[in-house]
PDB file of C-alpha atoms in Angstrom:
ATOM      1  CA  UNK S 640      -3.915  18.914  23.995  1.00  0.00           C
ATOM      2  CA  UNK S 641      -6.017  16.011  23.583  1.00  0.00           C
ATOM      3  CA  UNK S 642      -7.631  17.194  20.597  1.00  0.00           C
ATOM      4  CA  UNK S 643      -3.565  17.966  19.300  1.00  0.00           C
ATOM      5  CA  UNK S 644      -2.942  13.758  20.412  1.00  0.00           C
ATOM      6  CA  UNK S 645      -6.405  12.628  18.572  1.00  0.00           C
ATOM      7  CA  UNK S 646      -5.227  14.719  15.272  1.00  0.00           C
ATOM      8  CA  UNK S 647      -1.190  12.824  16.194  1.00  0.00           C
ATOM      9  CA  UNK S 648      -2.949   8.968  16.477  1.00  0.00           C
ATOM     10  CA  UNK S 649      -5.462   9.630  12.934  1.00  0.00           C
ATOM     11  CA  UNK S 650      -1.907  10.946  11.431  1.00  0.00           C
ATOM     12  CA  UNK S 651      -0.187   7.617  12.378  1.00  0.00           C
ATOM     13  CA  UNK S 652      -3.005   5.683  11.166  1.00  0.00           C
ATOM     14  CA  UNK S 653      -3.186   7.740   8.155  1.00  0.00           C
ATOM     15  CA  UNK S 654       0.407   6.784   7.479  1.00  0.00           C
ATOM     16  CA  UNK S 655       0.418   3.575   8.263  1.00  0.00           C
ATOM     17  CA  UNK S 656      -1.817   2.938   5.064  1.00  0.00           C
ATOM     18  CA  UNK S 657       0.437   5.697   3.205  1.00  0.00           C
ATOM     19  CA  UNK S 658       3.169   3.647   4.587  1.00  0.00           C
ATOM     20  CA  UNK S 659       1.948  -0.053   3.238  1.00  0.00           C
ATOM     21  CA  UNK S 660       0.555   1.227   0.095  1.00  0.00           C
ATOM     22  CA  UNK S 661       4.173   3.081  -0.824  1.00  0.00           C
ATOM     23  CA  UNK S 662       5.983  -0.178  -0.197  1.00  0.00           C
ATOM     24  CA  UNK S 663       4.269  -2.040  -2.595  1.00  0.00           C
ATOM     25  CA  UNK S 664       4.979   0.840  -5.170  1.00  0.00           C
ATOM     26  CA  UNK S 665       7.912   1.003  -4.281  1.00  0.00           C
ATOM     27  CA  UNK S 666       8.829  -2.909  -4.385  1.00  0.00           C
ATOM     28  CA  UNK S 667       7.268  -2.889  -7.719  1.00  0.00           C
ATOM     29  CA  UNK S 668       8.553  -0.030  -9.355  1.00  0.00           C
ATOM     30  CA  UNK S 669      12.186  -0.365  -7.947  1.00  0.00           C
ATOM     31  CA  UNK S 670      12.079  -4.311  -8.995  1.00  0.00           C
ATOM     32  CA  UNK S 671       9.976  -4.169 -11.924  1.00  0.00           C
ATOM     33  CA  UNK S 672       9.849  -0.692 -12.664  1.00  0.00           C
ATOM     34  CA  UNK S 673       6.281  -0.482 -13.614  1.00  0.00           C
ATOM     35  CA  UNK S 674       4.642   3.090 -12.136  1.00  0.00           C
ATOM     36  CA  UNK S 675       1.475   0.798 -10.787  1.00  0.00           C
ATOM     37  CA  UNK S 676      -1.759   2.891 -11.130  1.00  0.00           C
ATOM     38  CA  UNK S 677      -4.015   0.214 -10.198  1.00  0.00           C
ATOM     39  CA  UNK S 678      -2.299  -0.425  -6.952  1.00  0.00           C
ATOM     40  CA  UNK S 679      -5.520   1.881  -5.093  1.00  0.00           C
ATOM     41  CA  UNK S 680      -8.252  -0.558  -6.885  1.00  0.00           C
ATOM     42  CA  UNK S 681      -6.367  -3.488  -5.438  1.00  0.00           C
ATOM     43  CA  UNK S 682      -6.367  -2.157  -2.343  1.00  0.00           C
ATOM     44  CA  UNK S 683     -10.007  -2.007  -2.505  1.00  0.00           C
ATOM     45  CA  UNK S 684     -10.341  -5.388  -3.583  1.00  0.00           C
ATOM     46  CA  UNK S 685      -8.335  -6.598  -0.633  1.00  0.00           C
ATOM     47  CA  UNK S 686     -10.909  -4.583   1.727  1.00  0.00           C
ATOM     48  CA  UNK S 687     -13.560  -6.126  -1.052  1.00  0.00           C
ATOM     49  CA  UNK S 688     -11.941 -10.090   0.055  1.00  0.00           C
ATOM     50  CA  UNK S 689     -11.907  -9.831   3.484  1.00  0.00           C
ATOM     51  CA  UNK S 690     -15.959  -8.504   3.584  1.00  0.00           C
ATOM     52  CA  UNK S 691     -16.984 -11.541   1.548  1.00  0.00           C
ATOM     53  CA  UNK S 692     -14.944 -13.776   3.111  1.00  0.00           C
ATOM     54  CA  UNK S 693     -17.161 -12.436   6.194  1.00  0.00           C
ATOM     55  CA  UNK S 694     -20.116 -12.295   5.326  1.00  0.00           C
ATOM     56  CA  UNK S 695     -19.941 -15.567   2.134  1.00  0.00           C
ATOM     57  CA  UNK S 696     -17.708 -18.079   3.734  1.00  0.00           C
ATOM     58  CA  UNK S 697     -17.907 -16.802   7.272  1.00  0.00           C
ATOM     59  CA  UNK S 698     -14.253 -16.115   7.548  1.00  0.00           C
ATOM     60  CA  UNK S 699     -13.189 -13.711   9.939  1.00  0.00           C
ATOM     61  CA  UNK S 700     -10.726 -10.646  10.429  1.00  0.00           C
ATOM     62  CA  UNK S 701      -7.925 -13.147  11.294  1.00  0.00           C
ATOM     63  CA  UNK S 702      -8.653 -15.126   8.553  1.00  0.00           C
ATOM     64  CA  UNK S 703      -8.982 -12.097   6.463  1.00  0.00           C
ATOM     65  CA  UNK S 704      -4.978 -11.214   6.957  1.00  0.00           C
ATOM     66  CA  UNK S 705      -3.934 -13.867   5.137  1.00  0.00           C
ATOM     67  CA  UNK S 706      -6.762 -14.783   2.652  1.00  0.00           C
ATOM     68  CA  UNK S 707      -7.138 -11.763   1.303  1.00  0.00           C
ATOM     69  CA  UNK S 708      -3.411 -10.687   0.539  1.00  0.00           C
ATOM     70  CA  UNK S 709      -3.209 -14.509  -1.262  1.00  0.00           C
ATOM     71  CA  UNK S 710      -6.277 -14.042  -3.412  1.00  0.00           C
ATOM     72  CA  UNK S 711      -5.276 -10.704  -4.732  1.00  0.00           C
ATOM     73  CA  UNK S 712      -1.776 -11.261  -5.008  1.00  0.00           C
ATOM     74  CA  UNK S 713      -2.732 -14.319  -7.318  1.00  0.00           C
ATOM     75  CA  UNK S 714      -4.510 -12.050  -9.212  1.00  0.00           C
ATOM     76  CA  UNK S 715      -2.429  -9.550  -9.600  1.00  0.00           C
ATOM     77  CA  UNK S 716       0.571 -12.068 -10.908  1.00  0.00           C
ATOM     78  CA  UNK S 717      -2.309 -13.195 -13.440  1.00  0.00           C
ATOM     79  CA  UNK S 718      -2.635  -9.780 -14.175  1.00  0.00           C
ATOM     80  CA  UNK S 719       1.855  -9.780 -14.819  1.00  0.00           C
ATOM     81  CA  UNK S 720       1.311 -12.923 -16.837  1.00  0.00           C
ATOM     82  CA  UNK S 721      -1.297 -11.775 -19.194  1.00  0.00           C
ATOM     83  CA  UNK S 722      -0.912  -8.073 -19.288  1.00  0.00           C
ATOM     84  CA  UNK S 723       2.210  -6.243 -17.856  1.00  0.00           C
ATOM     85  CA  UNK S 724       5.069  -8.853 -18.894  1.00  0.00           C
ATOM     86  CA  UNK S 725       4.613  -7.500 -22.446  1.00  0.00           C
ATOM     87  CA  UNK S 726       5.779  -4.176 -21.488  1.00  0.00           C
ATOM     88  CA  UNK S 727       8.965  -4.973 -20.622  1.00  0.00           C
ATOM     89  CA  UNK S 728      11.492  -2.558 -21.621  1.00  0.00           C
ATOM     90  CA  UNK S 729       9.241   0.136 -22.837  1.00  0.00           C
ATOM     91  CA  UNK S 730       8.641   3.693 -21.679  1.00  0.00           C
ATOM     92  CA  UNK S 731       7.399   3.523 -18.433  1.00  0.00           C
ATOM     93  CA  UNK S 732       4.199   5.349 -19.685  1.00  0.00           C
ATOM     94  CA  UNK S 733       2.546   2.130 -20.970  1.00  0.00           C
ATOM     95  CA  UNK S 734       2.623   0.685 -17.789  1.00  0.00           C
ATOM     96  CA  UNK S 735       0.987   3.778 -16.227  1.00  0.00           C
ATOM     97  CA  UNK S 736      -1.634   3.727 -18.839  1.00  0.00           C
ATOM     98  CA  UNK S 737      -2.579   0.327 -18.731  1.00  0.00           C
ATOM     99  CA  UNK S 738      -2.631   0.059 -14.941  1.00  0.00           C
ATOM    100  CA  UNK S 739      -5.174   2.999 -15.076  1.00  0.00           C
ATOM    101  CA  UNK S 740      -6.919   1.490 -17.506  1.00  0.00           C
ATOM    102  CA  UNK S 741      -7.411  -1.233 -14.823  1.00  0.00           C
ATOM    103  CA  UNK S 742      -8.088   0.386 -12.372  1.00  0.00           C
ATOM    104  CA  UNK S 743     -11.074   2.042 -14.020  1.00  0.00           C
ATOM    105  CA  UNK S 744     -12.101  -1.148 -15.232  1.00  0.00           C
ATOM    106  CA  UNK S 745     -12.076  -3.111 -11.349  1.00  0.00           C
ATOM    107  CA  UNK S 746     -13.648  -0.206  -9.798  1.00  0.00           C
ATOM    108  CA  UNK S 747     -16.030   0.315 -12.006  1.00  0.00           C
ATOM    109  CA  UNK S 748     -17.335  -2.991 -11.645  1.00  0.00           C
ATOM    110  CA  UNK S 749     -17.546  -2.569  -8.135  1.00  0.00           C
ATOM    111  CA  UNK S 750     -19.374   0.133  -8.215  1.00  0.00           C
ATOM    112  CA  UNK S 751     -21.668  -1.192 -10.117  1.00  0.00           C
ATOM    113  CA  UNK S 752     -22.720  -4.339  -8.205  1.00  0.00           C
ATOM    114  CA  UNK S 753     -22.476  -2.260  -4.735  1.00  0.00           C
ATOM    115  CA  UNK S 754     -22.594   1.163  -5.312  1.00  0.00           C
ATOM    116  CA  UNK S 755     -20.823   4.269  -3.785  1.00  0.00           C
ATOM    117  CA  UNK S 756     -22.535   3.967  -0.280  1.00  0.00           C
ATOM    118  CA  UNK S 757     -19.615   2.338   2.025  1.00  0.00           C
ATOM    119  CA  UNK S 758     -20.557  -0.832   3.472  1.00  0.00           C
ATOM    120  CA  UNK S 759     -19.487  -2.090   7.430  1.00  0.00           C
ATOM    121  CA  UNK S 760     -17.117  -4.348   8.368  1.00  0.00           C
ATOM    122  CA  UNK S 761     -17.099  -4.779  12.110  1.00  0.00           C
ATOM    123  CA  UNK S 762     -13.888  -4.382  14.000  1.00  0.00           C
ATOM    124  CA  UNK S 763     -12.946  -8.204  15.582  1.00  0.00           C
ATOM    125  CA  UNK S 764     -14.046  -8.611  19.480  1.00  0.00           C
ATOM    126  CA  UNK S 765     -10.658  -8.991  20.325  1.00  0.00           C
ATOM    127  CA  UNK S 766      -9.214  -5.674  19.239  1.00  0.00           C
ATOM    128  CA  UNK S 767     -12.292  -3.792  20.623  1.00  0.00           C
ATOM    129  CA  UNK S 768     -12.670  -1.286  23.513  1.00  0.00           C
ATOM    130  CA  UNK S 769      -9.451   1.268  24.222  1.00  0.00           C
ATOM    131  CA  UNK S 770      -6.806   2.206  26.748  1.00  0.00           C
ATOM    132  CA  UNK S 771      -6.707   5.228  28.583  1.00  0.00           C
ATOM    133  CA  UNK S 772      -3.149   6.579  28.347  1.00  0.00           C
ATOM    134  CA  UNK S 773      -3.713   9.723  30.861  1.00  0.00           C
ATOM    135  CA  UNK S 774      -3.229  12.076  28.352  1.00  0.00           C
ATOM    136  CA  UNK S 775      -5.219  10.328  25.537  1.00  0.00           C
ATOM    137  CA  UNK S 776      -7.883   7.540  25.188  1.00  0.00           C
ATOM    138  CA  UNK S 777      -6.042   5.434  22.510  1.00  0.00           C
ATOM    139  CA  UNK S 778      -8.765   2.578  21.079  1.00  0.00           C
ATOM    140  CA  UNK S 779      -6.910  -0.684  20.286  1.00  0.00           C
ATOM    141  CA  UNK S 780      -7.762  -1.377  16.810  1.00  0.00           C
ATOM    142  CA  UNK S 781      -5.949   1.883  15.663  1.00  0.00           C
ATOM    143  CA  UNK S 782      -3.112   1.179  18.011  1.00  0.00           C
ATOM    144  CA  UNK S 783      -2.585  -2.305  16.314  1.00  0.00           C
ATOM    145  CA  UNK S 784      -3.094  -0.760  12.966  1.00  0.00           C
ATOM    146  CA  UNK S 785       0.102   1.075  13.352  1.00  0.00           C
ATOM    147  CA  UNK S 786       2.114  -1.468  15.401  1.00  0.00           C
ATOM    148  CA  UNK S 787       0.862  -4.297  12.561  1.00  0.00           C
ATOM    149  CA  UNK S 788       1.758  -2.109   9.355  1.00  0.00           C
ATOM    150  CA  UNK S 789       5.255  -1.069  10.925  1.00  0.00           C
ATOM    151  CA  UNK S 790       6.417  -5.037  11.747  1.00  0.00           C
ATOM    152  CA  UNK S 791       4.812  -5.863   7.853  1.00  0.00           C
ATOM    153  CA  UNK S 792       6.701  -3.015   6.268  1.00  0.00           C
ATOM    154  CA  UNK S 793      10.303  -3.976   8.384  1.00  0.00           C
ATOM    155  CA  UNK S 794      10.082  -7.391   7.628  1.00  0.00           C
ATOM    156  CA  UNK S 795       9.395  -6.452   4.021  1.00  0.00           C
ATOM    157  CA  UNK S 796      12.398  -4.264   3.938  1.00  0.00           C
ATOM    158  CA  UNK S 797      14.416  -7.186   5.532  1.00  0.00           C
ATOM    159  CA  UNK S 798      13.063  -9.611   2.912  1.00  0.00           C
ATOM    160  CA  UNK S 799      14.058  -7.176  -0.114  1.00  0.00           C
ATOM    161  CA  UNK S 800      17.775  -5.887   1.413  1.00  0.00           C
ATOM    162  CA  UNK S 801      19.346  -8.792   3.626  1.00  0.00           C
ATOM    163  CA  UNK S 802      18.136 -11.727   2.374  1.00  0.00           C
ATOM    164  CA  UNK S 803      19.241 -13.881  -0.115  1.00  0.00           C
ATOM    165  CA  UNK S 804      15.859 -13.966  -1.781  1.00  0.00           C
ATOM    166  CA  UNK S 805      15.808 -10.196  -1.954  1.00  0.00           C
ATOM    167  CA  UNK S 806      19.426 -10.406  -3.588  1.00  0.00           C
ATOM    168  CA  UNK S 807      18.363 -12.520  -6.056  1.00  0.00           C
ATOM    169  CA  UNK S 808      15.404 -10.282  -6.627  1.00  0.00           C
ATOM    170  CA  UNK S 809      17.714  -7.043  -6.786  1.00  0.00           C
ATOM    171  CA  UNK S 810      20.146  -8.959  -9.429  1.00  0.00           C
ATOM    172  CA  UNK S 811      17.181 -10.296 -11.217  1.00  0.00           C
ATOM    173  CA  UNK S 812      16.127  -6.662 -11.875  1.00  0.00           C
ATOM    174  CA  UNK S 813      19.672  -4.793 -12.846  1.00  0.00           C
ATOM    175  CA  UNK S 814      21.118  -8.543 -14.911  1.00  0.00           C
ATOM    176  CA  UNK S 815      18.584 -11.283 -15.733  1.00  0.00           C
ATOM    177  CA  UNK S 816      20.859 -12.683 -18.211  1.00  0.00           C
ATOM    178  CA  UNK S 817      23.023 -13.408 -15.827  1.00  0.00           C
ATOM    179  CA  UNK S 818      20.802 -14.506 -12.957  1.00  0.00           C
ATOM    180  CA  UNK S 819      19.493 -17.349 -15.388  1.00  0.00           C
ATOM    181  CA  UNK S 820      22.755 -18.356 -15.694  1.00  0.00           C
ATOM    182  CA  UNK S 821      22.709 -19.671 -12.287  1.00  0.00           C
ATOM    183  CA  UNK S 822      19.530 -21.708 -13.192  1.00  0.00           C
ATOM    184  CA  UNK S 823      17.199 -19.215 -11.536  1.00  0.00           C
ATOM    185  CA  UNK S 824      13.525 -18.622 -12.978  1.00  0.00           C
ATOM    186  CA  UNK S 825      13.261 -14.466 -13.613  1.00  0.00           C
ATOM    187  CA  UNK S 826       9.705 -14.394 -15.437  1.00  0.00           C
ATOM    188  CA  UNK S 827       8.816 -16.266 -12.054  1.00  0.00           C
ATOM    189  CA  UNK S 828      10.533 -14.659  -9.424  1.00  0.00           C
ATOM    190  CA  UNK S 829       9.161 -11.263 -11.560  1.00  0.00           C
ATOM    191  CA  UNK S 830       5.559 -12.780 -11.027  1.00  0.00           C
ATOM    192  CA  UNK S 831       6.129 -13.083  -7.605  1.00  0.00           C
ATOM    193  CA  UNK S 832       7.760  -9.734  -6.634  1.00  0.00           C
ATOM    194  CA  UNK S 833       4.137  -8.450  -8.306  1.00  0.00           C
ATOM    195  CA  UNK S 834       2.232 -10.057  -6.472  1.00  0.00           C
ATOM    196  CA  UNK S 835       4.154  -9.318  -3.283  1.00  0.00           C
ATOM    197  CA  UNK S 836       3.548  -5.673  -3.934  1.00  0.00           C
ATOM    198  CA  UNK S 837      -0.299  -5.447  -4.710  1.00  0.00           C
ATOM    199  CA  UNK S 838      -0.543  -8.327  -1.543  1.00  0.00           C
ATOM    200  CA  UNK S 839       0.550  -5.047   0.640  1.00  0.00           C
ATOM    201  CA  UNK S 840      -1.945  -2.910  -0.723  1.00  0.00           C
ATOM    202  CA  UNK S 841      -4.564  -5.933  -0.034  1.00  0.00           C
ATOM    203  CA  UNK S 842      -3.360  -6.294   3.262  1.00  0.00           C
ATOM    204  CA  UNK S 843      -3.656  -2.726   3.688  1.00  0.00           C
ATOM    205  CA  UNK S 844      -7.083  -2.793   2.597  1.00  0.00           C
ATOM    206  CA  UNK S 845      -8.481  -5.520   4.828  1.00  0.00           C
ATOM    207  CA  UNK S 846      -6.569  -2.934   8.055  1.00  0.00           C
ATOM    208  CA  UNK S 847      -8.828  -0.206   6.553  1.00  0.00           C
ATOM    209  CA  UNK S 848     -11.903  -1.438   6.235  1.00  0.00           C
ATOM    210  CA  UNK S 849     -13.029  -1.718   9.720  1.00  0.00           C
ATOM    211  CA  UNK S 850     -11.867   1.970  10.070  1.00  0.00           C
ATOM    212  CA  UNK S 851     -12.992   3.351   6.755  1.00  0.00           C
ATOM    213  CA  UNK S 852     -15.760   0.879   5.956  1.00  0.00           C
ATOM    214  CA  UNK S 853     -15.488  -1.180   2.618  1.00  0.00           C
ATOM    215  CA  UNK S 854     -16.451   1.452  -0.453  1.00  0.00           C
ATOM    216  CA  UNK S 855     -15.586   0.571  -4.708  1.00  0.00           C
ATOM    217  CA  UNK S 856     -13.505   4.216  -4.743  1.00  0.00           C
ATOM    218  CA  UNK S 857     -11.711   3.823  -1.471  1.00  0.00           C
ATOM    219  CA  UNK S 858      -8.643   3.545  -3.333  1.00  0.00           C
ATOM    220  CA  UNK S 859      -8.946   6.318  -5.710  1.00  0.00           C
ATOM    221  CA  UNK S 860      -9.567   8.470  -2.644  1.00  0.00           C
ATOM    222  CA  UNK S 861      -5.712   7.501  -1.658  1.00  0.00           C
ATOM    223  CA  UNK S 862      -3.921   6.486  -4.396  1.00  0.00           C
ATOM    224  CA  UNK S 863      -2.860  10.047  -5.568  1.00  0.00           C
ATOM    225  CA  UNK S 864      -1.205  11.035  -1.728  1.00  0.00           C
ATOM    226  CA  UNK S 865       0.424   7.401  -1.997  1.00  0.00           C
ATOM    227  CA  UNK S 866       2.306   8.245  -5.219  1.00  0.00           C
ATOM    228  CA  UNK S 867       3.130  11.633  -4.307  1.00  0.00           C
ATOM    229  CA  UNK S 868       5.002   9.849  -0.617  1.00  0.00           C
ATOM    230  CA  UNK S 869       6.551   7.534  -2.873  1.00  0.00           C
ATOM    231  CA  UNK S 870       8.150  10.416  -4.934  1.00  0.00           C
ATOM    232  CA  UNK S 871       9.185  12.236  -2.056  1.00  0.00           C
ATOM    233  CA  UNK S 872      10.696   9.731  -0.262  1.00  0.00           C
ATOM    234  CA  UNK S 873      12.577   8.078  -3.583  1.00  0.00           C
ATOM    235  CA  UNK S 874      10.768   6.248  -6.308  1.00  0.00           C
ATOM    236  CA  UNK S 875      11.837   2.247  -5.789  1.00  0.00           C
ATOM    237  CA  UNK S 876      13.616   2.940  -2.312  1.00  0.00           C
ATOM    238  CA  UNK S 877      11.732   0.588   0.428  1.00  0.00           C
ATOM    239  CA  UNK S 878      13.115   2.471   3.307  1.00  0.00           C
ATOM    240  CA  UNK S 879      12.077   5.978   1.902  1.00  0.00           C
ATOM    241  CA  UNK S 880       8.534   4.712   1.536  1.00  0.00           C
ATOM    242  CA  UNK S 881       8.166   3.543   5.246  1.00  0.00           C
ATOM    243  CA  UNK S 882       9.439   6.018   6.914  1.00  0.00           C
ATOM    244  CA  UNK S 883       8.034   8.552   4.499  1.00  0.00           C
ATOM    245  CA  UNK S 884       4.688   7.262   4.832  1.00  0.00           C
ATOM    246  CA  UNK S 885       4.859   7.342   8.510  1.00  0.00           C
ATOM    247  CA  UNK S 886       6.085  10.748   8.856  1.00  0.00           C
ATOM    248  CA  UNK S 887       3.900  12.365   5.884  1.00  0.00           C
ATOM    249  CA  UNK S 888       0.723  11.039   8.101  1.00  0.00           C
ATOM    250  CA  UNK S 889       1.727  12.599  11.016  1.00  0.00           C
ATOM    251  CA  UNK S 890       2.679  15.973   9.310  1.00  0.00           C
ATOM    252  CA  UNK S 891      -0.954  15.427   7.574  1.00  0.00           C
ATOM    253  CA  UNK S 892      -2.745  15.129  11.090  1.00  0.00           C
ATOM    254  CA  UNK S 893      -0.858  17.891  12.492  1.00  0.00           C
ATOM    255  CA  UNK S 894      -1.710  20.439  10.026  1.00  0.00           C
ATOM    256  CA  UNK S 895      -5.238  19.346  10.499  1.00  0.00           C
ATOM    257  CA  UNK S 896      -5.008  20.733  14.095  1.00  0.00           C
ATOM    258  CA  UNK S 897      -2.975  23.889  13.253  1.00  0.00           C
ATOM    259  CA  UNK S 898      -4.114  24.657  10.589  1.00  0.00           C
ATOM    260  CA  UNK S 899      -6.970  22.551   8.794  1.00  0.00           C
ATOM    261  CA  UNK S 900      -7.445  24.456   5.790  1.00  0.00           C
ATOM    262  CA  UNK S 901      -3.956  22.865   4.233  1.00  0.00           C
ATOM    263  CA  UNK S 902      -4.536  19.633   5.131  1.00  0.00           C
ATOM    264  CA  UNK S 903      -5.364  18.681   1.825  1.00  0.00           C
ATOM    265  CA  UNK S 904      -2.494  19.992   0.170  1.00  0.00           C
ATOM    266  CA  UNK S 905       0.714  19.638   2.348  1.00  0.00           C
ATOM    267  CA  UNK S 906       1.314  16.436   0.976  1.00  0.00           C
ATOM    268  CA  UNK S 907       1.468  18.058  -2.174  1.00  0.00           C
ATOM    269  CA  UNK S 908       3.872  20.902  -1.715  1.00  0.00           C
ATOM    270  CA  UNK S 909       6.087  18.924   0.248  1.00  0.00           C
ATOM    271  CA  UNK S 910       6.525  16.978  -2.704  1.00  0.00           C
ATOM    272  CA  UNK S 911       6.938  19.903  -4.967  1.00  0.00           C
ATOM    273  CA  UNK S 912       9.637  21.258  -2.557  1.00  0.00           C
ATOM    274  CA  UNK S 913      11.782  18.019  -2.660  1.00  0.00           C
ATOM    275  CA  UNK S 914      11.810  17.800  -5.829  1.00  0.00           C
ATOM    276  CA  UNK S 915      12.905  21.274  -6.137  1.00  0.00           C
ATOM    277  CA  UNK S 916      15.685  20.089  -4.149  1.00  0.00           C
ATOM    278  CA  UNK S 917      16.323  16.778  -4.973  1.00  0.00           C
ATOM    279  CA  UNK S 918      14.829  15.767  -7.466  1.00  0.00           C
ATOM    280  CA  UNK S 919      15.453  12.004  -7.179  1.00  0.00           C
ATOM    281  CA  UNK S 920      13.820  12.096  -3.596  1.00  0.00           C
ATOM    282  CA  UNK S 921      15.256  12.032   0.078  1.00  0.00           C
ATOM    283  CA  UNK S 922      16.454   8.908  -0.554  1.00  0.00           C
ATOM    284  CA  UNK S 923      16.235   7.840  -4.114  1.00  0.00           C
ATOM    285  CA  UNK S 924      19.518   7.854  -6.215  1.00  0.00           C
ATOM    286  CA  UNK S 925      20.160   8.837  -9.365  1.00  0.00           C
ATOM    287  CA  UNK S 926      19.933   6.367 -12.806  1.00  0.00           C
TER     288      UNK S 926
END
């Protein structure tokens, strides 16, 4: 049983990331609707920030949280500015393409200055040691790994559905000729909702790093299980991705313990099977 709760706890943490990175697809896509390839390279910058914020400026995990989110969200809305704004109402295969394209490029740097090899990123004194539960030994980093990501991912939800920001953000995507009207700045508030999305993966990455260690392909490694949650639980729908994310990492760690030869690939037909059924997702509507 303990080795069933171990397999349970790497499943939540597994899906918290799944869970942080979806969200920002899905806030882009379903507000911008650009299909974001680069979002896994960004996440590996964010990890990238937070270790040379370290180890540079002497900046530490706490610090990291916020810095790092800021620094590649700014780049990321430089990236909308110069780049993605011009595809704006094209097929959304241009936007695929060139955020590959990008991703290739920032990860290839990378891993050219610091190679494959991952490198260490301690985890802060004040999330170190672990609780024994009775039936588990639970260490606290991983349990505030999965508390953190599922208050960011709520409070993004709230953000996007009940606030008035996130209703100007919704009407700025489905009538920006009539959102201007009301003397409201779309390009900008566009911009924003960017960099909003890739500051999630960044924030994801800086949560990972003490886990996974800080590597150049960290986020190729995930990128291709984050789009496939995002289909199944409804491309643009912030809900679907959170609590898709969540459960997908779970189902992930528990076919590791039944049955570890599928582990790789239940992602994979799950998706296949929704969109057998529903094509739109398990909670995506239709255009």
């Amino acid at each position: 049983m303990q080795a069933l709760y171990a397999q349970l706890l790497v499943g939540l943490i597994n899906g918290s990331f799944y869970a942080l990175l979806s969200l920002g697809l899905a806030v882009i896509f379903g507000m911008l609707n650009i299909i974001n390839f680069a979002h896994g390279a960004l996440y590996m910058m964010g990890a990238f920030v937070a270790y040379f914020l370290l180890n540079l400026a002497g900046l530490n995990y706490w610090w990291a949280l916020i810095v790092a989110p800021v620094v590649v969200g700014i780049f990321g809305m430089i990236l909308e500015r110069t780049m993605l704004q011009w595809l704006t109402g094209l097929d959304h295969l241009y936007g695929l393409l060139l955020t590959f394209g990008i991703a290739l490029i920032v990860q290839g740097v990378f891993q050219n200055y610091f190679g494959s090899s991952g490198l260490p990123y301690a985890i802060p004194d004040q999330l170190k040691g672990g609780v024994n539960l009775g039936f588990m030994f639970l260490p606290i980093y991983r349990g505030w790994v999965v508390v953190f990501s599922l208050v960011v991912c709520l409070a993004t939800w709230y953000l996007i559905e009940k606030t008035q920001l996130g209703a100007y953000l919704r009407a700025a995507t489905e009538n920006p000729t009539l959102v201007r009207a009301f003397g409201i700045n779309v390009p900008r508030m566009i911009t924003l909702t960017y960099g909003l999305g890739v500051g999630l993966a960044a924030l994801a990455g800086v949560l990972s790093a003490p886990i996974n260690q800080v590597r150049p392909l960290m986020g190729a490694d995930l990128i291709i299980v984050v789009f496939a949650v995002v289909v199944i639980g409804g491309m643009g729908s912030i809900m679907g991705s959170i609590i898709t994310g969540f459960a997908l990492g779970v189902i992930e760690g528990l076919t590791k313990y039944f049955y570890p030869e599928a582990s790789n690939t239940v992602v994979f037909v799950l998706m296949v099977l929704v969109l057998l059924v529903k094509p739109t997702g398990l909670t995506g509507r239709a255009a």
